[in-house]
Short mmCIF file of C-alpha atoms in Angstrom, two decimals:
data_model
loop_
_atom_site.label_atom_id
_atom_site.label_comp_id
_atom_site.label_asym_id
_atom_site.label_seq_id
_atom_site.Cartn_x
_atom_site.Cartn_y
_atom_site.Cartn_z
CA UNK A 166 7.32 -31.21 25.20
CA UNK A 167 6.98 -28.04 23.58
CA UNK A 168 3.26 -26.46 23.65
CA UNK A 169 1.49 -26.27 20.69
CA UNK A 170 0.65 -22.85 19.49
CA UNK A 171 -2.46 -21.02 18.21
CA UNK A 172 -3.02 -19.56 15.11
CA UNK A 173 -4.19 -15.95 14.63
CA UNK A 174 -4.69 -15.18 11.03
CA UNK A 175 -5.11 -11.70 10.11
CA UNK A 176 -7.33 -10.76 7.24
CA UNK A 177 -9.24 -7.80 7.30
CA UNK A 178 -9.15 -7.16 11.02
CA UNK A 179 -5.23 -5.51 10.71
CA UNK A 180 -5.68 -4.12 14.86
CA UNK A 181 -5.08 -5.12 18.36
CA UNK A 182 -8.03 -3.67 19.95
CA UNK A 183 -11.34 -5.13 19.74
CA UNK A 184 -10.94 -7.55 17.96
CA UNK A 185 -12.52 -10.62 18.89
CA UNK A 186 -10.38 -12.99 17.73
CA UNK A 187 -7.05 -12.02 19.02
CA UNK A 188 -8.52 -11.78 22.43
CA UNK A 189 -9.75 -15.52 21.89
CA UNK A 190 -6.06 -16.43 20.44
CA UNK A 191 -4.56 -14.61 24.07
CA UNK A 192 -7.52 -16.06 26.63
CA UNK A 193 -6.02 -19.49 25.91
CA UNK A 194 -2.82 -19.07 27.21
CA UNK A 195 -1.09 -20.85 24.44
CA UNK A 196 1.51 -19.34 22.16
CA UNK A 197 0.52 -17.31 19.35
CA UNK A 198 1.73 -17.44 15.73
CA UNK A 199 0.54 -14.10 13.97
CA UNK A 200 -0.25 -14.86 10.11
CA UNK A 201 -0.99 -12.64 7.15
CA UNK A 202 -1.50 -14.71 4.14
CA UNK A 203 -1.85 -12.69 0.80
CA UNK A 204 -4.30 -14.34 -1.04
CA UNK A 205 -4.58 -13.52 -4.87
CA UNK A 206 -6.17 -16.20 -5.90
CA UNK A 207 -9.02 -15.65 -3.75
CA UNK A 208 -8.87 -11.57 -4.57
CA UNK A 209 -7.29 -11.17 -7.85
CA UNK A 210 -9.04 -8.09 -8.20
CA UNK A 211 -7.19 -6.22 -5.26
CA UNK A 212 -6.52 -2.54 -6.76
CA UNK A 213 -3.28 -0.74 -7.26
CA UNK A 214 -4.27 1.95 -4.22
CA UNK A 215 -5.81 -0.89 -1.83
CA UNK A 216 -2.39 -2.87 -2.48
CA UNK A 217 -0.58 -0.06 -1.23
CA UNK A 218 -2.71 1.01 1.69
CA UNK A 219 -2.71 -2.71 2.53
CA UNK A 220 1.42 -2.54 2.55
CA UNK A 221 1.54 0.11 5.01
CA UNK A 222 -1.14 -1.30 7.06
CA UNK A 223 0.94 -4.50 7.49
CA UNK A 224 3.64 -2.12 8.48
CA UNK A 225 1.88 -0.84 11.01
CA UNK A 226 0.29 -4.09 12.66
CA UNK A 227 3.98 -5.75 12.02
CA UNK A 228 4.87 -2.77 14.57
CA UNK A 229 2.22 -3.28 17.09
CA UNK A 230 2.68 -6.54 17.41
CA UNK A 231 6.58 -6.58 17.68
CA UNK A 232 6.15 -4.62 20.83
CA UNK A 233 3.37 -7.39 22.40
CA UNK A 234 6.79 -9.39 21.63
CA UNK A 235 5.11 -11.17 18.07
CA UNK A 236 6.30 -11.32 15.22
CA UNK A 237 3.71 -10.98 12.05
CA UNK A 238 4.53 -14.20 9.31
CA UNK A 239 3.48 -12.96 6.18
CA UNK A 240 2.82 -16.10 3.29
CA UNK A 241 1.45 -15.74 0.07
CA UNK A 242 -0.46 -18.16 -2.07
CA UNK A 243 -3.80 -19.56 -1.79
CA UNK A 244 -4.94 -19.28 2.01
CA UNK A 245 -6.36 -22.91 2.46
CA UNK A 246 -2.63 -24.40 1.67
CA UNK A 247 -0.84 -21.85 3.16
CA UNK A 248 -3.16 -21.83 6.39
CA UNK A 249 -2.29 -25.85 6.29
CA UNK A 250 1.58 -25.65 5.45
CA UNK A 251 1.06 -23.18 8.45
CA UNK A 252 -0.08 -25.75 10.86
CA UNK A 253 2.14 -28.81 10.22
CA UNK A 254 5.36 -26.44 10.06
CA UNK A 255 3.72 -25.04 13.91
CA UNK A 256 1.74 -28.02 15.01
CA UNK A 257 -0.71 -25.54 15.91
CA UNK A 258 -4.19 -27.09 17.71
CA UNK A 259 -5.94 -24.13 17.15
CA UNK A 260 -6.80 -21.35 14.52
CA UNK A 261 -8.37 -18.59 15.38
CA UNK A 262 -9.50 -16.05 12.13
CA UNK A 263 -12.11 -12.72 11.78
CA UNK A 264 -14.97 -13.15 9.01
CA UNK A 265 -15.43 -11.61 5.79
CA UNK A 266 -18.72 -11.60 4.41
CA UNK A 267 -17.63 -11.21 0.54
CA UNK A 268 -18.85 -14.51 -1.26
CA UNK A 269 -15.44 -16.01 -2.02
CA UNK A 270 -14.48 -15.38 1.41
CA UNK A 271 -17.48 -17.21 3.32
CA UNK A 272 -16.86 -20.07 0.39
CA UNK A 273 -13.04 -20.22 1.58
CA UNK A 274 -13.78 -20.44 5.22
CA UNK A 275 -16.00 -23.15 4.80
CA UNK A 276 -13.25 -24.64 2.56
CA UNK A 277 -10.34 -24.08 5.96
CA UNK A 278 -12.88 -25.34 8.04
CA UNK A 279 -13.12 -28.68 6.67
CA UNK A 280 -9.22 -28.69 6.12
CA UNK A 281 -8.70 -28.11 9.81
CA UNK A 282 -11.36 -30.94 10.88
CA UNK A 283 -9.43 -33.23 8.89
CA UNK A 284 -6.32 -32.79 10.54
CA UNK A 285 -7.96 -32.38 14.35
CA UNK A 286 -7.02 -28.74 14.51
CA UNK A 287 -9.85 -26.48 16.24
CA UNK A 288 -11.29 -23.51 14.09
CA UNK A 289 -12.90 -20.99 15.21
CA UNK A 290 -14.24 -17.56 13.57
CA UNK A 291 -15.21 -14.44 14.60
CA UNK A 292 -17.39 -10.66 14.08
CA UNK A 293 -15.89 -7.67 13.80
CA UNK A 294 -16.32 -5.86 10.55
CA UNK A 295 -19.71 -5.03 10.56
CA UNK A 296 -22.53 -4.11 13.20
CA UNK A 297 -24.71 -7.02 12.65
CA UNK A 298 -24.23 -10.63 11.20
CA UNK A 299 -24.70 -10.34 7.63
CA UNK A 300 -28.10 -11.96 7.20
CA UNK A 301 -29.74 -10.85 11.19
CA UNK A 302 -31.58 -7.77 10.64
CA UNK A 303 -34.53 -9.45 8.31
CA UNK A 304 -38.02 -8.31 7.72
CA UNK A 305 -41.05 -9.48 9.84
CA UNK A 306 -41.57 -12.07 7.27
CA UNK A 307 -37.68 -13.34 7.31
CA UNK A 308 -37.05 -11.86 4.51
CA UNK A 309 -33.88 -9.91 3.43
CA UNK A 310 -34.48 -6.27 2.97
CA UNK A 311 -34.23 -4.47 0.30
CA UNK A 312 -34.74 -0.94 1.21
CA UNK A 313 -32.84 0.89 3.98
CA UNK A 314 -35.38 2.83 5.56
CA UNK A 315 -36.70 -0.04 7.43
CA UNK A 316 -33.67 -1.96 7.70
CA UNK A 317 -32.01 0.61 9.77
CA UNK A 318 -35.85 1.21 12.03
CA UNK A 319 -34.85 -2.57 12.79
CA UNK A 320 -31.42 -2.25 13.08
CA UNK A 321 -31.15 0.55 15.38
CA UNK A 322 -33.35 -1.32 17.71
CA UNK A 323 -31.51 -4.02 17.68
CA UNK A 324 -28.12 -2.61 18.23
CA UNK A 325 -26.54 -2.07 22.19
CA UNK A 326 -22.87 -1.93 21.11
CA UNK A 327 -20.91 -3.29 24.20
CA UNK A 328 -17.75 -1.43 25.36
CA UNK A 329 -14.88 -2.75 22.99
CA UNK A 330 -12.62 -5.41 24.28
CA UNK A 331 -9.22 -3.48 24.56
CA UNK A 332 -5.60 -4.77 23.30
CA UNK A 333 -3.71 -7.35 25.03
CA UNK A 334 -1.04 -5.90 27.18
CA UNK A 335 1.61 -8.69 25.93
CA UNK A 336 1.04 -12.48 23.95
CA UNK A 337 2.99 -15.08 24.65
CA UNK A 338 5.00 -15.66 21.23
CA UNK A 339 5.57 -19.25 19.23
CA UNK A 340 8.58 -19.69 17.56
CA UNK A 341 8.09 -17.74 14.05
CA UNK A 342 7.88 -19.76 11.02
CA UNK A 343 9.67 -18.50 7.98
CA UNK A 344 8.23 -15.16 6.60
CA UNK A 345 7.84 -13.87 3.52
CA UNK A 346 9.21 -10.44 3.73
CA UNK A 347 6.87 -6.94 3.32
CA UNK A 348 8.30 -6.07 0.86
CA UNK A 349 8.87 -9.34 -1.29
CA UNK A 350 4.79 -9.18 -1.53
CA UNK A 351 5.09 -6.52 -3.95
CA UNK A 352 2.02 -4.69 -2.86
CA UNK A 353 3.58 -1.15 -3.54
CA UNK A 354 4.63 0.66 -6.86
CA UNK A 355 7.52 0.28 -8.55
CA UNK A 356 8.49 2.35 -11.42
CA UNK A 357 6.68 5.06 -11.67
CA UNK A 358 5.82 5.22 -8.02
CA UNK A 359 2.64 7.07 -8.66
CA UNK A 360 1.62 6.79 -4.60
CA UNK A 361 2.79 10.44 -3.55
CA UNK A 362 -0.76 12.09 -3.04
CA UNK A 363 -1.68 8.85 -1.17
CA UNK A 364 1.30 9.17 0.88
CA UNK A 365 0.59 12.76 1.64
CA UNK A 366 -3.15 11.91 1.90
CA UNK A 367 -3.11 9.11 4.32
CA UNK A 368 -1.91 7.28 7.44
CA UNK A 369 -2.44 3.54 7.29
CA UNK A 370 -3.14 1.47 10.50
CA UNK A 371 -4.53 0.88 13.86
CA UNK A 372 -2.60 4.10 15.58
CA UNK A 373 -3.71 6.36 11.87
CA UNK A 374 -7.37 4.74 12.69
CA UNK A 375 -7.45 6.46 15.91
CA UNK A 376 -6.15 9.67 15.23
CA UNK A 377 -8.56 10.16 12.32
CA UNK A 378 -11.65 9.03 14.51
CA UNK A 379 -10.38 11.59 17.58
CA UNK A 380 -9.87 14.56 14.32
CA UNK A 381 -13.15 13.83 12.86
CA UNK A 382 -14.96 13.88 16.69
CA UNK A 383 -13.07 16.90 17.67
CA UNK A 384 -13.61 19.08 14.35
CA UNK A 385 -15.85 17.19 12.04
CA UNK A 386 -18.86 15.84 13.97
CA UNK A 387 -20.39 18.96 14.72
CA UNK A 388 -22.36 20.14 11.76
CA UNK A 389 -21.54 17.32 9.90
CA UNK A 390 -25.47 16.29 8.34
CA UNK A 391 -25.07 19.63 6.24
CA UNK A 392 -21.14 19.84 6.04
CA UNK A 393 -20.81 16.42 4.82
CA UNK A 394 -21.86 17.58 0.87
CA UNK A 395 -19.40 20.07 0.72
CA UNK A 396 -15.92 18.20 -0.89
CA UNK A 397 -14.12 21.86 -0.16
CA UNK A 398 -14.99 21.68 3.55
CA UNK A 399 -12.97 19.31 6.22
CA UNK A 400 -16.95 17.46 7.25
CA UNK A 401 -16.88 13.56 6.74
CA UNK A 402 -14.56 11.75 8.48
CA UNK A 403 -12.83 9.52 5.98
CA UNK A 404 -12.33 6.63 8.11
CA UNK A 405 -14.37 4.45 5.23
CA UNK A 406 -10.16 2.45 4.61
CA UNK A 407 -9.33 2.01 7.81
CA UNK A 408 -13.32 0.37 8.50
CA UNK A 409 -12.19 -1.37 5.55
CA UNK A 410 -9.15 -2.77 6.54
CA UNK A 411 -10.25 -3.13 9.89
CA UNK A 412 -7.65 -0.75 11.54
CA UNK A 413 -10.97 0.29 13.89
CA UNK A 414 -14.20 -1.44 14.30
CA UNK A 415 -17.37 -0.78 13.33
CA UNK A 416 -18.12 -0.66 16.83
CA UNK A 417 -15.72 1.17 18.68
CA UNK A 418 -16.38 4.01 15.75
CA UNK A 419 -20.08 3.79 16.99
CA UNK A 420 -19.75 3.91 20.72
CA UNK A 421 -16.61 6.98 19.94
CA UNK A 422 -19.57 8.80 17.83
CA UNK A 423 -22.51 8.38 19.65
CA UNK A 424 -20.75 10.37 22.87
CA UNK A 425 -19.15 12.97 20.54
CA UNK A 426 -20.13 16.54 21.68
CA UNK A 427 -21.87 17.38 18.77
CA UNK A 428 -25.97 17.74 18.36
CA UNK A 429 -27.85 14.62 18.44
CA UNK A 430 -29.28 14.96 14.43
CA UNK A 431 -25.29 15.12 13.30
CA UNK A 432 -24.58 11.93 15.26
CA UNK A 433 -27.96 10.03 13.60
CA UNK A 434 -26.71 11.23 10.62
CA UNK A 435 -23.26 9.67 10.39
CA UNK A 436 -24.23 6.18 12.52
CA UNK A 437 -26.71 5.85 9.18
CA UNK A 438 -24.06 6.16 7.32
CA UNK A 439 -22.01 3.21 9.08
CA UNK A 440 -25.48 1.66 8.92
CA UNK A 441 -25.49 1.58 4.85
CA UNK A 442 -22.13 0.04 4.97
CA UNK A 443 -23.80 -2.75 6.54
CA UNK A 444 -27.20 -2.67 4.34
CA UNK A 445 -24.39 -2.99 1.54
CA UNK A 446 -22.72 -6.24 2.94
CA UNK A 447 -26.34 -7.45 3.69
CA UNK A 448 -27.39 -7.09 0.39
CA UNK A 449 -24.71 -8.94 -0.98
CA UNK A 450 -25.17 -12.18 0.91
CA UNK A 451 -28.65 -12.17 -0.01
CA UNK A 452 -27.71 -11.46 -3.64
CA UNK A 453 -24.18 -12.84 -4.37
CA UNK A 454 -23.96 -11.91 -8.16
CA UNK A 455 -24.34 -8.21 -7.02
CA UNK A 456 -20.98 -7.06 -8.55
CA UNK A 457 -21.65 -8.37 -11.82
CA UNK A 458 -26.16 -8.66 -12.23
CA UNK A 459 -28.32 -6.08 -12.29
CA UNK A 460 -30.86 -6.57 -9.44
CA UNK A 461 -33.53 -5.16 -11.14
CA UNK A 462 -33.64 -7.63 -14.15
CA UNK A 463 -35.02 -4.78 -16.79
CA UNK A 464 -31.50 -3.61 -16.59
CA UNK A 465 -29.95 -6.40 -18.68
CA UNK A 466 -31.98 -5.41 -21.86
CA UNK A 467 -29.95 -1.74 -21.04
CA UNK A 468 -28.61 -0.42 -24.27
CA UNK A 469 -25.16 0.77 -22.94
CA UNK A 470 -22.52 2.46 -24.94
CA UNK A 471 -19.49 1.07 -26.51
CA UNK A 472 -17.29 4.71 -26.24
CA UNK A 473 -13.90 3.60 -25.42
CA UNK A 474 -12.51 7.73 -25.83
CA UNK A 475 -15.77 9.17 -23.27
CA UNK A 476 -14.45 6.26 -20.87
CA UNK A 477 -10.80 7.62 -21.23
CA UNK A 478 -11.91 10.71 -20.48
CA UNK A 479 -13.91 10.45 -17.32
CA UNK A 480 -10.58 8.27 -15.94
CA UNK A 481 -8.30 11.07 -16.19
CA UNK A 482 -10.78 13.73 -15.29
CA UNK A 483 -11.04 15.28 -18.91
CA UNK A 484 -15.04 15.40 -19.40
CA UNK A 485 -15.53 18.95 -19.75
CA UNK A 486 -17.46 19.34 -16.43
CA UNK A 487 -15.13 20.57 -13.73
CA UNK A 488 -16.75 19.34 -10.80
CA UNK A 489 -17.28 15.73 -11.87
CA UNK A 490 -13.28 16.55 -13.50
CA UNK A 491 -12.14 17.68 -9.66
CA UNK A 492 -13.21 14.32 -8.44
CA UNK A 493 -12.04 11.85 -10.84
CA UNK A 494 -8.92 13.36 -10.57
CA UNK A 495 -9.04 13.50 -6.20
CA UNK A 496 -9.73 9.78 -6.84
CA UNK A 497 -6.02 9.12 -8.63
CA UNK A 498 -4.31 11.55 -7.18
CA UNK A 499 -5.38 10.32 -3.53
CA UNK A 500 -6.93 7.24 -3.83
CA UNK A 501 -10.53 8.70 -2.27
CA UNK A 502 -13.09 10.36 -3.66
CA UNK A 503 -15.42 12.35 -1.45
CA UNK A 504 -19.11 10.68 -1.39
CA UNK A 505 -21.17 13.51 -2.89
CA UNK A 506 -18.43 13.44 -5.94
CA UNK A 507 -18.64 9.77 -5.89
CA UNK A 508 -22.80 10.27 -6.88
CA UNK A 509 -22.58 13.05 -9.54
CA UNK A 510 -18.95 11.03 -11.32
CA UNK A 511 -20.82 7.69 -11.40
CA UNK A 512 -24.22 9.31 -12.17
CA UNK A 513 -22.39 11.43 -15.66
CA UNK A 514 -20.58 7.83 -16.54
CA UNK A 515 -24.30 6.16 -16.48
CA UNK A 516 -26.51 8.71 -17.45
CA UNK A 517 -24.62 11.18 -19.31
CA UNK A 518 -22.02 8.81 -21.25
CA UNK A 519 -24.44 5.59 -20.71
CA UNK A 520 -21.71 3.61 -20.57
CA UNK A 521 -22.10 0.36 -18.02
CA UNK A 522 -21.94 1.07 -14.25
CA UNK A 523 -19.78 -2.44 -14.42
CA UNK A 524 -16.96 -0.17 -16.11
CA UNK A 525 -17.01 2.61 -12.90
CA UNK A 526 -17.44 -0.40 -10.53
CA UNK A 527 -14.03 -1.64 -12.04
CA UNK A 528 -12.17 1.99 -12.32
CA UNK A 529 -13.37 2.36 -8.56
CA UNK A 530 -12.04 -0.80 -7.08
CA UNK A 531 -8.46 -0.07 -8.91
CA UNK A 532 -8.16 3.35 -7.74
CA UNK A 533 -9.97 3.72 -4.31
CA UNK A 534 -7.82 3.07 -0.72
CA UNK A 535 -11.59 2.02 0.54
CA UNK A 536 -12.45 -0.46 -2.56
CA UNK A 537 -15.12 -2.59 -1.00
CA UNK A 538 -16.77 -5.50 -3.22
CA UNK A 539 -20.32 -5.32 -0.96
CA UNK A 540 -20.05 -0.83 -1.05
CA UNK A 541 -18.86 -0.51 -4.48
CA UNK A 542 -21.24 -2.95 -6.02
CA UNK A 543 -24.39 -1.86 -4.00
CA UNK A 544 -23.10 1.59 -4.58
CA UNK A 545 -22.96 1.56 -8.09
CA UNK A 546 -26.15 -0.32 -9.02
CA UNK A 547 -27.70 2.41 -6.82
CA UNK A 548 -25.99 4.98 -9.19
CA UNK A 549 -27.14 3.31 -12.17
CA UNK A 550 -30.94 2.58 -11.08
CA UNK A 551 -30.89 -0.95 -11.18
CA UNK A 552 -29.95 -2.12 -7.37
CA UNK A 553 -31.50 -1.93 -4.52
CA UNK A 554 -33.39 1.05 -2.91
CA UNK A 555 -31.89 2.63 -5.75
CA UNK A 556 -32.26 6.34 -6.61
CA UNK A 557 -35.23 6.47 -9.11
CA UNK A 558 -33.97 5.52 -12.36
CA UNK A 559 -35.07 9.06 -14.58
CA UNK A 560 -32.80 11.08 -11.67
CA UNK A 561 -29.87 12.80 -13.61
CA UNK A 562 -27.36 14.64 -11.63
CA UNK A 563 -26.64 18.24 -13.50
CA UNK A 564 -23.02 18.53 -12.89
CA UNK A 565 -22.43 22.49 -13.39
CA UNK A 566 -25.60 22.51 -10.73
CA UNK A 567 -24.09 20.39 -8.27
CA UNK A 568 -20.77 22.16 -8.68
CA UNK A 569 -22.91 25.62 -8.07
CA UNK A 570 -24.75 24.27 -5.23
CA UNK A 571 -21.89 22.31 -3.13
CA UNK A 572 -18.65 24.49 -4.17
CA UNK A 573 -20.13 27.79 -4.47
CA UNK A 574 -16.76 29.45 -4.78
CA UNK A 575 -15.01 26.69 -6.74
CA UNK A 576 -12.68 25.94 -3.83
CA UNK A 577 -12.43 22.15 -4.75
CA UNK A 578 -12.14 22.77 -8.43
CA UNK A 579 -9.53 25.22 -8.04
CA UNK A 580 -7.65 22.62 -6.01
CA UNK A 581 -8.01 19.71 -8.24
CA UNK A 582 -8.45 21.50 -11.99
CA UNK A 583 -5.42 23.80 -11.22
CA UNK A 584 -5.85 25.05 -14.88
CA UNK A 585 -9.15 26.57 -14.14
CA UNK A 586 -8.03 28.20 -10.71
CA UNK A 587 -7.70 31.78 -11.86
CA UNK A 588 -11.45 31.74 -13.51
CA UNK A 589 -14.41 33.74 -11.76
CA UNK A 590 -16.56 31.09 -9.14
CA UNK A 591 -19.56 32.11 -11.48
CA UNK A 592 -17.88 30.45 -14.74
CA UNK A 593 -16.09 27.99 -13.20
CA UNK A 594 -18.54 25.37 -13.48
CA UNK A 595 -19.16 26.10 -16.50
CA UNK A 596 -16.25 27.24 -18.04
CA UNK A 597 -17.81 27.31 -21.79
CA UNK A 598 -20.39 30.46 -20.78
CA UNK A 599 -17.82 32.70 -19.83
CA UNK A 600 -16.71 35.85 -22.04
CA UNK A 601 -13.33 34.72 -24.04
CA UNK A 602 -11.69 38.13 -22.20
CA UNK A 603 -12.60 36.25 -18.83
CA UNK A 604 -10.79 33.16 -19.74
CA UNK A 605 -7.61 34.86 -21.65
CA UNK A 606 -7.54 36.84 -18.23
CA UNK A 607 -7.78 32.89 -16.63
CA UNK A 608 -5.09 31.85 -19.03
CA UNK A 609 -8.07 29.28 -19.93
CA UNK A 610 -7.92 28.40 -23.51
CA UNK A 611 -10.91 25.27 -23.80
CA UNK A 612 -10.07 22.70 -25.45
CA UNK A 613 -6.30 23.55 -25.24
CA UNK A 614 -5.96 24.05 -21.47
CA UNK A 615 -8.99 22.58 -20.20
CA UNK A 616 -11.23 20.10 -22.66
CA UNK A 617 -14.86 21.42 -23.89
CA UNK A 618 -17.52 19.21 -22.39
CA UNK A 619 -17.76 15.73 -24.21
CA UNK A 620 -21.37 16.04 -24.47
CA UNK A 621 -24.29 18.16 -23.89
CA UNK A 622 -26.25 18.26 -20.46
CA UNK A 623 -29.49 18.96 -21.69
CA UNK A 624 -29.03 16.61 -24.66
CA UNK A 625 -27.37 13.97 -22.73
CA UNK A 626 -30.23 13.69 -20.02
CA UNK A 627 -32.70 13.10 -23.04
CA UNK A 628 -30.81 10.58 -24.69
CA UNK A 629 -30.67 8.99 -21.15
CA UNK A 630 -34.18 8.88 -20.27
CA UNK A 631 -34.80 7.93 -23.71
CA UNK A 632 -32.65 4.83 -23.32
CA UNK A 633 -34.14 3.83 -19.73
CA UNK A 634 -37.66 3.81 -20.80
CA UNK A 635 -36.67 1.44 -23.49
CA UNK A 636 -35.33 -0.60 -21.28
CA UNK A 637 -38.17 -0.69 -18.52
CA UNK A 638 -40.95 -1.13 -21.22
CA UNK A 639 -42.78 2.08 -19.70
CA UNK A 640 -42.68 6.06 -20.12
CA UNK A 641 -42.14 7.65 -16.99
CA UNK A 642 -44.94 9.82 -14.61
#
């Protein structure tokens, strides 16, 4: 009688090593059928640039596996009936799956769960994408917190990462069921393949994962807490879509860090920074409607703009303001956007335009390689004032001063806004001061070359302000 197999579905946990549940799938000895199910019905909102990433990361884990001797099934559809059609075409016992802690995805596995108990098939589910359980760091009082500070005092003394559980040298393999092919998921561009600068940008999967984590520790970690606001400069490590896709662990990034040879403030400062990526997931179990509802309730009486052509604008990089310009236009052209761009862009769409942080939140999750519902949410409702631990609500990023403050010379403008790259570093955030014989000399001609700003700093902060204490019922200290 042949044996029945195991089922390892893959979801976002695309690695061999540590990873909790593939070690389960190989300790029992049984065969293993390696599943990818495309799901989107469960994620219609999966963006052009994380459709892509995810392509090549299949790729890669395809690869990996095929030398344990494995092949990867890919299926698309929703995952409950494929995960079933799955398990009568195998007559697989066993399923073995990571978690994700998004709410449609803890609604779904509840959903398998009950599927597999009806047909006397043994589920079981596993950690892996964050440091902590969603839900176990809570206050004194059991409560969920809402402000990092002391989330992270608790965290931190909770956490004693373990060494991470390391690949399986070979699986025994079940005879494949049929398999969609990679490229018959249609998770890449077509016509026009606009994917070159993530191409040149990136290298999806586990093996890309690594090599990024042994750059960053070699060349990034020292002096990163006052490199890591400088877009010019090579100082953050940009492993935010592979932690995503879980090409590497949240863990094995930790333990890697935490002996880098780098001082002991630079380490704290990038394990809090894995730390928010967990405060973001946490927050979003305690408050599902996060991507769409303002936590702080004030915010729904917010007068936001209707301004269809200002939207446009900040898309495509076009506002006027080179520095927010440079990073809207990193964002499409590589699918990232560095994090101190990432505050000043989303502050000048909320503040500046005041159109609805809901609008970024949905341009983000299109266009980044690291769109995360729980980061890009918490993120953005942080931007906007409304979340929580957000920035105080009357704090308005000036974009020419964070351009003059964290690319003195204009390196990352010049690289981005290659029509400004000729103009002097003390004009080119602020391209409408300089003399007219400084930009003919620049081959600058505003609002021909480069656009004029679509609207006024100083006016624009006022008309903010203006517009938030309307909305909280209070004038401000």
């Amino acid at each position: 009688m042949t044996e029945a197999p195991a089922i390892l579905w893959f979801r976002r946990d695309l690695r061999l090593a540590d990873n909790l549940a593939l070690a389960a799938a190989a300790d029992t000895g049984a065969p293993v059928v390696a599943l990818f199910i495309l799901d989107e019905t469960d994620d219609p909102s999966l963006g052009g640039a994380a459709r892509w990433w995810l392509h090549h990361s299949l790729a890669s884990l395809g690869a990996d596996l095929s030398r344990l001797g494995v092949a990867l099934t890919l299926r698309r559809g929703p995952a409950a009936a494929a995960l079933a059609r799955i398990v009568e075409e195998t007559g697989a016992r066993r399923v073995f799956w990571s978690r994700v802690y998004e709410p449609a995805a803890l609604r779904l596995d509840a959903e398998i769960e009950a599927m597999l108990r009806r047909r006397a098939v043994a589920a079981a589910s596993f950690p892996g994408a964050l440091l902590f359980e969603p839900g176990e760091i809570r206050s004194a009082e059991g409560r969920a917190f809402r402000v990092f500070a002391p989330f992270w005092r608790r965290a931190v003394a909770a956490l004693a990462p373990g060494a991470p559980v390391r690949a399986p040298a070979a699986l025994r393999a079940a005879s494949a069921p049929p398999s969609e092919s990679l490229d018959d998921l249609g998770l890449t561009p077509r016509k026009p393949d606009w994917a070159g600068g993530l191409r040149e940008a990136w290298r999806p999967g586990e093996r890309g994962a690594r090599a990024r984590l042994d750059e960053f520790m070699e060349e990034g970690a020292r002096g990163y807490a006052a490199a890591r606001d400088f877009p010019a400069r090579e100082g953050v490590s940009r492993l935010s879509p592979h932690l995503h896709w879980g090409e590497i662990g949240p863990r094995q990034v930790w333990r890697a860090i935490a002996r880098a040879d780098a001082p002991r403030s630079d380490i704290a400062v990038f394990l809090r920074e894995l730390g928010w990526r967990d405060f973001c997931h946490h927050i979003l179990l305690a408050y599902p409607g996060l991507p769409d509802t303002p936590l702080d309730q004030a915010f729904t009486r917010f007068p936001w703009a209707q301004d269809d052509a200002a939207l446009r604008a900040w898309t495509r990089g076009a506002t006027g303001y080179p520095f927010v310009d440079a990073g809207m236009r990193q964002l499409w052209l590589t699918g990232w956007m560095h994090n101190r761009l990432r505050m000043v862009a989303a502050s000048f769409l909320v503040k500046h335009l005041l159109l609805d942080w809901r609008d970024g939140e949905r341009w983000f999750f299109d266009t980044l390689v690291d769109a995360d519902l729980a980061s890009n949410a918490f993120n953005w409702q942080w931007s906007a004032g409304c979340g929580a631990d957000a920035a105080p609500w009357f704090r308005i990023f000036n974009p020419v001063a964070q351009g003059e403050k964290f690319d003195p010379e204009g390196a990352f403008v010049r690289r981005f806004v290659p029509e400004l790259a000729r103009l002097d570093a003390k004009f080119i955030h602020a391209p409408w001061t300089a003399p007219e014989h400084r930009l003919r000399d620049a081959g600058v001609r505003l609002g021909e070359t480069y656009p004029l700003p679509i609207v006024d700093h100083a006016a624009a902060r006022r008309r903010a302000l203006d517009a938030f204490d309307s909305c909280r019922g209070a004038r401000r200290d």
